[in-house]
């Protein structure tokens, strides 16, 4: 049997709560309680207000972050300050692994889009953990593979599809990142601004508006305020993926 901490060292409720949270994060799901206890002790919880820049592209990377609550956007910007959202991450997702692994600078900026709480683990602690616990490295690779698959789908969409297909693809990407599925419908609660959608789809705001209206007319999606609903996710996906 595994014990979460050494004998005579009672675990506080805060520690127990942090361990329970980390267990729900796929990368840490298979770690023994003793190891998990060590991570919780070396990690730091941090809170960020909506809009805070958590990581800046080109900075040196010194830590990995797991999202306890909230949402962040992963963005790249050009010289004129225009930005494109690469992905939106939420609860239980992690970021900051790339520069920890290759020792290069941060590959993108990370910005809190809601109030966000993170669990931060220093580079050397995370690298040691990967060496000691192979299941962490495997889970990390699995998630990174998934991200390459998504990036491949984005490249295909941007290179080969027309504007309608590219907008549909951005909607599918957001459904995957932040959507909630209920009885075949997917709800995207906080649709990004039209300019953000335009940058993601490599098109203009006007085109985003026109294409979303054509989807509404065809009965494929519904808009309620800032919420976009894909009425039949499987059908939408089969039409555009
Ligand atoms: P890092 O380069 O250290 O800092 C920025 C982080 O953004 C990066 O690690 C990844 O965790 C994350 N990131 C970069 N590109 C993507 C992407 N295409 N999808 C999801 N996350 C990404």
Coordinates of C-alpha atoms and ligand atoms in Angstrom, one line a residue:
X1 CA 0.0 0.0 0.0
X2 CA 1.2 3.5 -0.7
X3 CA 1.3 6.2 1.8
X4 CA 0.9 9.8 0.7
X5 CA 3.6 11.0 3.1
X6 CA 6.2 9.6 5.5
X7 CA 5.0 8.3 8.9
X8 CA 4.7 10.9 11.6
X9 CA 4.1 13.5 8.9
X10 CA 0.4 14.1 8.8
X11 CA -0.9 15.4 5.5
X12 CA -2.8 18.7 5.7
X13 CA -6.2 19.0 4.1
X14 CA -4.6 21.5 1.6
X15 CA -2.0 18.9 0.6
X16 CA -4.6 16.2 0.3
X17 CA -6.7 18.5 -1.9
X18 CA -3.8 19.3 -4.1
X19 CA -2.9 15.6 -4.4
X20 CA -6.5 14.9 -5.4
X21 CA -6.4 17.6 -8.0
X22 CA -3.1 16.4 -9.5
X23 CA -4.6 12.8 -9.7
X24 CA -7.3 14.2 -12.1
X25 CA -4.6 15.5 -14.4
X26 CA -3.9 12.8 -17.0
X27 CA -0.1 13.4 -16.9
X28 CA 0.0 12.6 -13.2
X29 CA -2.8 10.0 -13.1
X30 CA -0.5 7.0 -12.6
X31 CA 2.0 8.3 -10.1
X32 CA 2.2 6.6 -6.7
X33 CA 1.0 8.6 -3.8
X34 CA 4.6 9.1 -2.4
X35 CA 5.8 10.7 -5.7
X36 CA 2.6 12.7 -6.0
X37 CA 3.2 14.0 -2.4
X38 CA 6.7 15.2 -3.4
X39 CA 5.4 17.1 -6.5
X40 CA 2.7 18.8 -4.4
X41 CA 5.4 19.9 -1.9
X42 CA 7.7 21.3 -4.6
X43 CA 5.0 22.9 -6.7
X44 CA 3.5 26.4 -6.1
X45 CA -0.1 27.5 -6.6
X46 CA -0.5 30.8 -8.4
X47 CA -3.5 33.0 -9.2
X48 CA -3.9 35.3 -12.2
X49 CA -6.5 37.9 -13.1
X50 CA -8.3 37.7 -16.5
X51 CA -6.0 39.3 -19.2
X52 CA -2.7 38.6 -17.4
X53 CA 0.3 37.5 -19.6
X54 CA 1.5 34.3 -17.9
X55 CA 4.3 33.5 -20.3
X56 CA 5.8 35.6 -23.0
X57 CA 7.0 34.2 -26.3
X58 CA 10.9 34.2 -26.5
X59 CA 11.4 34.2 -22.7
X60 CA 13.5 31.5 -21.1
X61 CA 11.4 28.7 -19.8
X62 CA 11.9 27.6 -16.2
X63 CA 8.7 25.9 -15.2
X64 CA 5.7 23.9 -16.3
X65 CA 2.1 24.8 -15.4
X66 CA -1.0 22.8 -14.8
X67 CA -4.4 24.6 -14.9
X68 CA -6.3 24.1 -11.7
X69 CA -9.2 26.4 -12.8
X70 CA -9.8 28.9 -15.6
X71 CA -8.8 29.2 -19.2
X72 CA -5.8 30.4 -21.1
X73 CA -5.1 31.2 -24.7
X74 CA -1.8 30.2 -26.4
X75 CA -0.9 32.9 -28.9
X76 CA 1.8 34.0 -31.3
X77 CA 2.2 37.6 -32.3
X78 CA 3.8 39.3 -35.3
X79 CA 5.9 42.5 -35.4
X80 CA 2.7 44.6 -35.7
X81 CA 1.2 43.2 -32.6
X82 CA -1.4 41.1 -34.5
X83 CA -2.0 37.8 -32.7
X84 CA -3.2 34.4 -33.7
X85 CA -4.7 32.0 -31.1
X86 CA -3.1 28.5 -31.5
X87 CA -5.1 26.8 -28.8
X88 CA -7.3 27.4 -25.8
X89 CA -6.5 25.3 -22.7
X90 CA -8.6 24.7 -19.6
X91 CA -8.8 22.8 -16.3
X92 CA -6.4 19.9 -16.1
X93 CA -4.4 20.9 -19.2
X94 CA -0.7 21.8 -18.9
X95 CA 1.6 24.1 -20.7
X96 CA 5.2 25.2 -20.7
X97 CA 6.6 21.7 -21.4
X98 CA 8.2 22.6 -24.7
X99 CA 11.0 24.9 -23.5
X100 CA 11.5 22.7 -20.5
X101 CA 12.2 19.8 -22.8
X102 CA 14.3 21.5 -25.5
X103 CA 15.9 24.2 -23.5
X104 CA 14.9 26.9 -26.1
X105 CA 12.8 30.0 -25.4
X106 CA 9.0 29.9 -24.9
X107 CA 7.4 28.9 -28.3
X108 CA 4.3 31.1 -27.7
X109 CA 2.8 33.5 -25.2
X110 CA 0.1 32.3 -22.7
X111 CA -2.6 34.7 -21.6
X112 CA -5.3 34.2 -19.0
X113 CA -8.7 34.6 -20.6
X114 CA -10.6 34.1 -17.3
X115 CA -9.5 34.3 -13.7
X116 CA -7.0 31.4 -13.6
X117 CA -5.3 29.3 -10.9
X118 CA -2.2 27.4 -11.8
X119 CA 0.1 24.8 -10.3
X120 CA 3.7 25.6 -11.2
X121 CA 6.5 23.0 -11.2
X122 CA 10.1 24.0 -11.7
X123 CA 12.0 22.6 -14.6
X124 CA 14.5 20.5 -12.7
X125 CA 11.7 18.9 -10.5
X126 CA 9.7 18.0 -13.6
X127 CA 12.6 16.6 -15.5
X128 CA 13.5 14.5 -12.5
X129 CA 10.0 13.3 -12.2
X130 CA 10.0 12.2 -15.9
X131 CA 13.1 10.2 -15.3
X132 CA 11.8 8.6 -12.1
X133 CA 8.3 7.9 -13.3
X134 CA 8.0 6.7 -17.0
X135 CA 4.2 6.9 -17.0
X136 CA 4.6 10.7 -16.7
X137 CA 6.8 10.9 -19.8
X138 CA 4.4 8.6 -21.7
X139 CA 1.3 10.6 -20.7
X140 CA 3.2 13.8 -21.7
X141 CA 4.1 12.4 -25.1
X142 CA 0.5 11.3 -25.7
X143 CA -0.8 14.8 -25.1
X144 CA 2.0 16.3 -27.3
X145 CA 1.0 13.8 -30.1
X146 CA -2.6 15.0 -29.8
X147 CA -1.4 18.6 -30.2
X148 CA 0.6 17.7 -33.3
X149 CA -2.5 16.0 -34.8
X150 CA -4.5 19.2 -34.1
X151 CA -1.7 21.3 -35.6
X152 CA -1.7 19.0 -38.7
X153 CA -5.4 19.5 -39.1
X154 CA -5.0 23.2 -38.8
X155 CA -2.2 23.2 -41.5
X156 CA -4.4 21.1 -43.8
X157 CA -7.4 23.4 -43.3
X158 CA -5.4 26.6 -43.8
X159 CA -3.6 25.3 -46.9
X160 CA -6.3 23.4 -48.7
X161 CA -9.8 24.6 -47.6
X162 CA -11.9 27.5 -48.8
X163 CA -13.0 30.2 -46.3
X164 CA -16.1 28.3 -45.3
X165 CA -14.1 25.2 -44.6
X166 CA -11.5 27.1 -42.6
X167 CA -14.1 28.8 -40.5
X168 CA -15.8 25.4 -39.9
X169 CA -12.5 24.0 -38.9
X170 CA -11.9 26.8 -36.3
X171 CA -15.3 26.1 -34.9
X172 CA -14.4 22.4 -34.6
X173 CA -11.1 23.3 -33.0
X174 CA -12.8 25.5 -30.4
X175 CA -15.4 22.8 -29.8
X176 CA -12.6 20.4 -29.0
X177 CA -10.7 22.9 -26.8
X178 CA -13.5 24.5 -24.8
X179 CA -16.8 23.0 -25.9
X180 CA -19.2 21.0 -23.8
X181 CA -21.1 18.2 -25.4
X182 CA -24.7 17.4 -24.5
X183 CA -26.9 15.0 -26.4
X184 CA -24.9 15.4 -29.6
X185 CA -24.9 19.3 -29.3
X186 CA -21.7 21.1 -28.6
X187 CA -21.9 24.5 -26.8
X188 CA -19.0 26.9 -27.0
X189 CA -19.7 29.3 -24.1
X190 CA -17.3 32.2 -24.8
X191 CA -16.8 32.4 -28.5
X192 CA -13.6 34.4 -29.1
X193 CA -13.9 37.9 -30.8
X194 CA -14.6 37.9 -34.5
X195 CA -11.1 39.3 -35.1
X196 CA -9.6 36.4 -33.2
X197 CA -11.6 33.9 -35.2
X198 CA -10.6 35.7 -38.4
X199 CA -6.9 35.4 -37.6
X200 CA -7.3 31.7 -36.7
X201 CA -9.1 31.0 -40.0
X202 CA -6.8 33.2 -42.1
X203 CA -9.6 35.4 -43.2
X204 CA -11.4 38.7 -42.5
X205 CA -14.0 39.6 -39.8
X206 CA -16.6 40.2 -42.5
X207 CA -16.1 36.6 -43.9
X208 CA -16.4 35.2 -40.3
X209 CA -19.7 37.0 -39.9
X210 CA -20.9 35.9 -43.4
X211 CA -20.0 32.3 -42.9
X212 CA -21.5 32.0 -39.4
X213 CA -24.7 33.5 -40.7
X214 CA -24.8 30.9 -43.6
X215 CA -24.3 28.1 -41.0
X216 CA -27.2 29.6 -38.9
X217 CA -29.4 29.7 -42.1
X218 CA -28.6 26.1 -42.8
X219 CA -29.6 25.1 -39.3
X220 CA -26.0 23.9 -38.5
X221 CA -25.3 26.3 -35.6
X222 CA -27.1 28.7 -33.3
X223 CA -25.8 31.8 -31.7
X224 CA -27.1 32.9 -28.2
X225 CA -25.3 36.0 -27.2
X226 CA -21.6 35.0 -27.0
X227 CA -22.4 31.3 -27.1
X228 CA -22.2 29.3 -30.3
X229 CA -24.0 25.9 -30.4
X230 CA -23.3 23.2 -33.0
X231 CA -26.7 21.6 -33.3
X232 CA -25.5 18.2 -34.5
X233 CA -21.7 17.8 -33.8
X234 CA -21.3 14.6 -35.8
X235 CA -23.1 16.0 -38.8
X236 CA -21.1 19.2 -38.7
X237 CA -17.8 17.3 -38.4
X238 CA -18.7 14.9 -41.2
X239 CA -19.4 17.9 -43.5
X240 CA -16.2 19.8 -42.7
X241 CA -13.5 17.8 -41.0
Ligands
LIG1 P1 6.6 26.5 -24.1 O1 7.2 26.7 -25.4 O2 7.5 26.2 -23.0 O3 5.7 27.9 -23.7 C1 4.5 28.1 -24.5 C2 3.6 26.9 -24.4 O4 2.5 27.0 -25.2 C3 4.3 25.7 -24.9 O5 5.4 25.4 -24.1 C4 3.2 24.7 -25.0 O6 2.9 24.2 -23.7 C5 2.1 25.7 -25.4 N1 1.8 25.5 -26.9 C6 2.6 25.9 -27.9 N2 2.0 25.6 -29.1 C7 0.9 25.0 -28.8 C8 -0.2 24.4 -29.6 N3 -0.1 24.4 -30.9 N4 -1.2 23.8 -28.9 C9 -1.3 23.8 -27.6 N5 -0.3 24.3 -26.8 C10 0.7 24.9 -27.4

